[in-house]
Amino acid sequence: GAVVSQHPSRVICKSGTSVKIECRSLDFQATTMFWYRQFPKQSLMLMATSNEGSKATYEQGVEKDKFLINHASLTLSTLTVTSAHPEDSSFYICSAVGGAVESEQYFGPGTRLTVT
Amino acid sequence: GNSVTQMEGPVTLSEEAFLTINCTYTATGYPSLFWYVQYPGEGLQLLLKATKADDKGSNKGFEATYRKETTSFHLEKGSVQVSDSAVYFCALSEGRGGNKLTFGTGTQLKVEL
């Protein structure tokens, strides 16, 4: 099946610094990638939809200047958490869709961000 | 807007017990419905799906039937195994999954010997 990777799997950073998370589709071209945030024992909350070559579409309440998303190629999307604070600590998950609009979403394994 | 409600966990069962995890939804149109499973330390994997009313999704012994009249998509398995221990998420999308998903809060299942 289709494989999506995320890097890093875990990252610890200091408050005020920026962190970049990569999401790659390894064996297919992803026209659309989604970024989710998962709090402990809670559901996945969609943050933004990323389409290759265009600006990301952010969900209501998500700060686009804080969570920068770049989808520069059909196999790579990046999420940069700028000026991170402890409340940004969370599990960030991406998913990728390839081919037709109605095809399945394939999820990455997630990135655990801890801001100290 | 769309929403998904699923039973809170954790659910603890003995091996070979019958499993039901309830899921109900609210949607404006005719959504597709999904169950995803998240094993410890791993990403979400699609377990099964149904795209229209009365469809039954099935995989690995798990089943769920799209019930439009009760807006439900309950997950069932006749005999669980220890290896089924994971978190299960019910979800919907307006399309077939390529569109954005709305998730329930997840239900943790623990299966003991």
Coordinates of C-alpha atoms in Angstrom, one line a residue:
Chain A
G1 CA 0.0 0.0 0.0
A2 CA 0.9 3.7 -0.1
V3 CA 3.4 4.8 2.5
V4 CA 3.7 8.2 4.1
S5 CA 6.6 9.1 6.3
Q6 CA 7.2 11.9 8.7
H7 CA 10.4 13.3 10.0
P8 CA 11.3 13.7 12.8
S9 CA 9.3 11.3 14.8
R10 CA 10.1 13.2 18.0
V11 CA 11.5 16.6 18.6
I12 CA 12.1 18.7 21.7
C13 CA 12.7 22.4 21.3
K14 CA 13.0 25.4 23.4
S15 CA 10.3 28.0 23.7
G16 CA 10.7 30.7 21.0
T17 CA 12.4 28.5 18.4
S18 CA 10.9 27.2 15.2
V19 CA 10.5 23.5 14.2
K20 CA 10.0 22.0 10.8
I21 CA 8.2 18.7 10.3
E22 CA 8.3 16.9 7.0
C23 CA 5.7 14.7 5.4
R24 CA 6.6 12.6 2.4
S25 CA 4.6 10.3 0.2
L26 CA 7.2 7.6 -0.6
D27 CA 5.6 5.7 -3.4
F28 CA 3.0 7.9 -4.9
Q29 CA 2.4 11.5 -5.8
A30 CA 0.2 13.4 -3.4
T31 CA -1.8 16.2 -4.9
T32 CA -3.3 17.0 -1.5
M33 CA -1.9 16.6 2.0
F34 CA -3.6 17.3 5.3
W35 CA -2.1 18.3 8.6
Y36 CA -3.8 17.2 11.8
R37 CA -3.1 17.9 15.5
Q38 CA -3.9 15.3 18.1
F39 CA -4.0 16.1 21.8
P40 CA -3.7 13.3 24.4
K41 CA -6.7 11.1 24.5
Q42 CA -8.5 13.3 22.0
S43 CA -9.4 13.1 18.4
L44 CA -7.5 14.4 15.4
M45 CA -8.2 18.0 14.6
L46 CA -7.7 19.1 11.0
M47 CA -5.3 22.1 10.9
A48 CA -5.0 22.7 7.2
T49 CA -5.3 21.3 3.7
S50 CA -2.2 21.6 1.5
N51 CA -2.3 21.4 -2.3
E52 CA 0.9 21.2 -4.3
G53 CA 1.9 24.5 -5.7
S54 CA -0.7 26.6 -4.0
K55 CA -1.3 28.2 -0.6
A56 CA -2.6 26.0 2.2
T57 CA -6.2 26.3 3.3
Y58 CA -6.4 26.7 7.1
E59 CA -9.2 25.6 9.3
Q60 CA -10.9 28.2 11.5
G61 CA -8.9 29.1 14.5
V62 CA -5.6 27.9 13.2
E63 CA -3.0 30.7 12.9
K64 CA -1.5 30.6 9.4
D65 CA 1.5 32.8 10.4
K66 CA 2.3 30.4 13.3
F67 CA 1.9 27.1 11.4
L68 CA 3.5 27.6 8.1
I69 CA 2.8 25.0 5.5
N70 CA 4.6 24.5 2.3
H71 CA 3.8 21.9 -0.4
A72 CA 6.6 22.4 -2.8
S73 CA 6.4 19.1 -4.6
L74 CA 4.1 16.2 -5.2
T75 CA 5.8 14.1 -2.6
L76 CA 6.7 16.6 0.2
S77 CA 4.8 18.9 2.5
T78 CA 6.3 20.7 5.4
L79 CA 4.8 22.2 8.6
T80 CA 6.9 24.8 10.4
V81 CA 5.8 25.7 13.9
T82 CA 7.2 29.2 14.4
S83 CA 8.1 30.7 17.7
A84 CA 6.9 27.6 19.5
H85 CA 5.5 27.7 23.0
P86 CA 4.7 25.0 25.4
E87 CA 1.0 25.0 24.4
D88 CA 2.1 24.0 20.9
S89 CA 3.3 20.7 22.3
S90 CA 1.3 18.0 20.6
F91 CA 1.2 15.1 18.2
Y92 CA 1.2 16.3 14.6
I93 CA 0.0 13.9 11.9
C94 CA -0.1 14.3 8.1
S95 CA -2.0 12.4 5.5
A96 CA -1.7 12.3 1.8
V97 CA -4.1 11.7 -1.0
G98 CA -3.0 10.7 -4.5
G99 CA -4.7 10.3 -7.8
A100 CA -8.4 10.9 -8.0
V101 CA -10.2 13.2 -5.5
E102 CA -12.1 10.4 -4.1
S103 CA -9.1 8.2 -3.2
E104 CA -8.1 7.2 0.2
Q105 CA -6.0 9.2 2.7
Y106 CA -2.8 7.6 3.8
F107 CA -1.5 8.7 7.2
G108 CA 2.0 9.3 8.4
P109 CA 3.2 7.9 11.8
G110 CA 3.1 11.3 13.4
T111 CA 5.6 13.7 15.1
R112 CA 5.6 14.3 18.8
L113 CA 6.6 17.9 19.5
T114 CA 7.6 18.9 23.0
V115 CA 8.3 22.6 23.6
T116 CA 10.1 23.3 26.9
Chain B
G1 CA -21.5 21.2 10.5
N2 CA -20.3 17.7 10.5
S3 CA -19.6 15.8 13.7
V4 CA -18.9 12.3 14.9
T5 CA -19.7 10.9 18.3
Q6 CA -18.2 7.6 19.6
M7 CA -18.3 5.9 22.9
E8 CA -15.7 6.8 25.4
G9 CA -13.1 4.2 26.4
P10 CA -11.2 2.5 27.5
V11 CA -13.0 -0.6 26.6
T12 CA -11.4 -3.7 28.3
L13 CA -12.4 -7.2 27.0
S14 CA -11.2 -10.7 27.4
E15 CA -9.8 -12.5 24.4
E16 CA -12.5 -14.0 22.2
A17 CA -15.2 -11.6 23.6
F18 CA -17.6 -9.8 21.3
L19 CA -16.8 -6.2 20.6
T20 CA -19.1 -3.3 19.8
I21 CA -17.9 0.3 19.6
N22 CA -20.7 2.7 18.9
C23 CA -20.5 5.6 16.5
T24 CA -23.1 8.1 15.4
Y25 CA -22.7 11.0 13.1
T26 CA -24.2 14.3 12.0
A27 CA -23.7 15.5 8.5
T28 CA -25.4 17.8 6.1
G29 CA -25.1 15.6 3.0
Y30 CA -24.5 11.9 2.3
P31 CA -21.1 11.3 3.8
S32 CA -18.7 8.3 3.5
L33 CA -18.0 6.6 6.8
F34 CA -14.7 5.2 8.0
W35 CA -13.1 3.3 10.9
Y36 CA -9.4 3.9 11.4
V37 CA -7.2 2.0 13.8
Q38 CA -4.1 3.4 15.6
Y39 CA -1.8 0.8 17.1
P40 CA 0.6 2.0 19.8
G41 CA 3.4 4.1 18.3
E42 CA 2.0 4.0 14.8
G43 CA 0.0 6.2 12.5
L44 CA -3.7 5.7 11.6
Q45 CA -4.6 2.9 9.3
L46 CA -7.9 2.6 7.4
L47 CA -9.7 -0.4 8.9
L48 CA -12.9 -0.3 6.8
K49 CA -15.3 2.0 5.1
A50 CA -18.7 2.4 3.6
T51 CA -19.7 5.0 1.1
K52 CA -23.5 4.7 1.0
A53 CA -26.5 3.7 3.1
D54 CA -26.8 0.0 3.9
D55 CA -23.2 -0.7 2.8
K56 CA -21.3 -3.0 5.1
G57 CA -17.6 -2.5 5.4
S58 CA -15.5 -5.4 6.6
N59 CA -11.8 -6.2 7.2
K60 CA -9.8 -8.5 9.6
G61 CA -13.0 -9.8 11.2
F62 CA -14.3 -6.3 11.9
E63 CA -17.6 -5.1 10.4
A64 CA -19.7 -1.9 10.4
T65 CA -22.9 -1.1 8.6
Y66 CA -23.9 2.3 7.3
R67 CA -27.3 3.0 8.9
K68 CA -28.8 6.2 7.5
E69 CA -32.0 5.9 9.5
T70 CA -30.1 5.9 12.8
T71 CA -27.1 7.9 11.5
S72 CA -24.8 5.2 12.9
F73 CA -21.8 3.2 11.9
H74 CA -21.1 0.8 14.9
L75 CA -18.0 -1.3 14.8
E76 CA -18.3 -5.0 15.7
K77 CA -16.1 -8.0 15.9
G78 CA -17.2 -11.4 17.0
S79 CA -14.0 -12.5 18.7
V80 CA -11.3 -10.1 19.7
Q81 CA -7.7 -10.9 20.0
V82 CA -4.9 -9.3 22.1
S83 CA -3.5 -8.0 18.9
D84 CA -6.6 -5.9 18.4
S85 CA -5.6 -3.7 21.3
A86 CA -5.5 -0.2 19.8
V87 CA -7.4 3.1 19.5
Y88 CA -10.3 3.1 17.1
F89 CA -11.5 6.2 15.4
C90 CA -14.8 6.7 13.6
A91 CA -14.7 9.3 10.9
L92 CA -16.7 10.8 8.0
S93 CA -16.0 12.7 4.9
E94 CA -18.3 14.4 2.4
G95 CA -16.4 12.6 -0.4
R96 CA -14.9 9.1 -0.4
G97 CA -11.9 10.0 1.9
G98 CA -9.9 12.2 -0.4
N99 CA -11.7 15.1 1.1
K100 CA -11.1 16.3 4.7
L101 CA -12.1 13.9 7.4
T102 CA -14.0 14.6 10.6
F103 CA -13.0 12.3 13.4
G104 CA -14.6 11.1 16.6
T105 CA -12.6 11.2 19.8
G106 CA -11.3 7.7 19.5
T107 CA -12.0 4.6 21.7
Q108 CA -9.2 2.7 23.3
L109 CA -9.6 -1.0 23.2
K110 CA -7.6 -3.3 25.6
V111 CA -7.9 -7.0 25.1
E112 CA -6.6 -9.2 27.9
L113 CA -5.8 -12.9 28.0

